[in-house]
Structures are given as C-alpha cells and as structure tokens.
C-alpha cells in the first residue's frame, strides 16, 4: 500500500529509495517501489502544499523525465 501524502520531493524519494520522475503529459510524479517492482503516481495539491497519492500503475509507463535528484 502506498503512503498517501508527502511534504516534499525529498521525502517521496527517500521513502521509496527511488528518484522521482515527472510524466511529461500531465505533470504527475512517479516513483518506483523496488520491493514489489511497481510504480506509483502522485500529484501536487493546489499550491504545491503536499504530494498526494493518485494510483498504482499497471501496464505501460508514460514518457517521463527525472526531476529529483537533479541530474
């Protein structure tokens, strides 16, 4: 089960021990949960106050770019 909210990209990245990626089509955030080999989608709330869980992905992954940590 994915954690529902995070305060920052750092917290999201640290929890999953994964870089944070951004879907270029809709600006949602994606992280990889290595233990179960699944991807979770998160979104910033209005005003970027917190990051909220949206869904666990199945099937094909969207086109994405790494946003945290910066390359």
Tab-separated table of C-alpha atoms in Angstrom:
chain	number	residue	atom	x	y	z
A	1	UNK	CA	0.000	0.000	0.000
A	2	UNK	CA	1.374	3.365	-0.967
A	3	UNK	CA	1.738	6.182	1.543
A	4	UNK	CA	-0.971	8.781	0.889
A	5	UNK	CA	0.860	12.116	1.357
A	6	UNK	CA	4.349	13.613	1.420
A	7	UNK	CA	5.577	17.132	2.139
A	8	UNK	CA	8.408	17.294	-0.395
A	9	UNK	CA	10.115	15.585	-3.314
A	10	UNK	CA	12.925	14.686	-0.914
A	11	UNK	CA	10.521	12.822	1.408
A	12	UNK	CA	8.915	10.978	-1.513
A	13	UNK	CA	12.296	9.974	-2.908
A	14	UNK	CA	13.653	8.864	0.466
A	15	UNK	CA	10.617	6.758	1.344
A	16	UNK	CA	10.837	4.710	-1.862
A	17	UNK	CA	14.639	4.979	-2.199
A	18	UNK	CA	13.951	5.992	-5.785
A	19	UNK	CA	14.429	9.018	-7.978
A	20	UNK	CA	11.238	10.995	-8.624
A	21	UNK	CA	10.099	11.273	-12.230
A	22	UNK	CA	7.557	13.577	-13.862
A	23	UNK	CA	5.093	12.442	-16.533
A	24	UNK	CA	5.588	14.927	-19.371
A	25	UNK	CA	1.930	14.635	-20.457
A	26	UNK	CA	0.256	15.669	-17.186
A	27	UNK	CA	2.998	16.763	-14.715
A	28	UNK	CA	2.182	13.942	-12.272
A	29	UNK	CA	5.011	12.426	-10.229
A	30	UNK	CA	6.123	8.806	-10.487
A	31	UNK	CA	8.265	6.700	-8.153
A	32	UNK	CA	9.360	3.081	-8.353
A	33	UNK	CA	8.757	0.798	-5.373
A	34	UNK	CA	11.626	-1.644	-5.825
A	35	UNK	CA	10.491	-4.196	-3.251
A	36	UNK	CA	7.341	-5.005	-5.246
A	37	UNK	CA	8.599	-3.730	-8.617
A	38	UNK	CA	5.641	-1.389	-9.114
A	39	UNK	CA	5.225	2.286	-9.945
A	40	UNK	CA	3.097	4.779	-8.022
A	41	UNK	CA	1.682	8.031	-9.355
A	42	UNK	CA	1.445	11.103	-7.113
A	43	UNK	CA	0.290	14.685	-7.701
A	44	UNK	CA	0.982	18.031	-6.109
A	45	UNK	CA	-2.064	19.533	-4.399
A	46	UNK	CA	-3.177	23.059	-5.296
A	47	UNK	CA	-0.416	25.499	-4.360
A	48	UNK	CA	2.107	22.634	-4.080
A	49	UNK	CA	1.459	22.267	-0.337
A	50	UNK	CA	1.733	18.464	-0.340
A	51	UNK	CA	2.116	15.491	-2.627
A	52	UNK	CA	-0.850	13.096	-2.698
A	53	UNK	CA	-1.122	9.510	-3.881
A	54	UNK	CA	-3.183	9.055	-7.037
A	55	UNK	CA	-2.764	5.468	-8.263
A	56	UNK	CA	-0.546	2.449	-8.703
A	57	UNK	CA	0.327	1.967	-12.356
A	58	UNK	CA	-0.132	-1.205	-14.322
A	59	UNK	CA	0.770	-1.710	-17.936
A	60	UNK	CA	2.870	0.702	-19.950
A	61	UNK	CA	4.692	3.592	-18.336
A	62	UNK	CA	4.291	7.141	-19.669
A	63	UNK	CA	7.152	9.164	-21.095
A	64	UNK	CA	8.848	10.755	-18.092
A	65	UNK	CA	11.874	12.765	-17.015
A	66	UNK	CA	13.778	12.611	-13.728
A	67	UNK	CA	13.170	15.712	-11.607
A	68	UNK	CA	14.651	14.675	-8.244
A	69	UNK	CA	17.501	14.471	-7.576
A	70	UNK	CA	18.517	16.759	-10.392
A	71	UNK	CA	20.901	15.222	-12.912
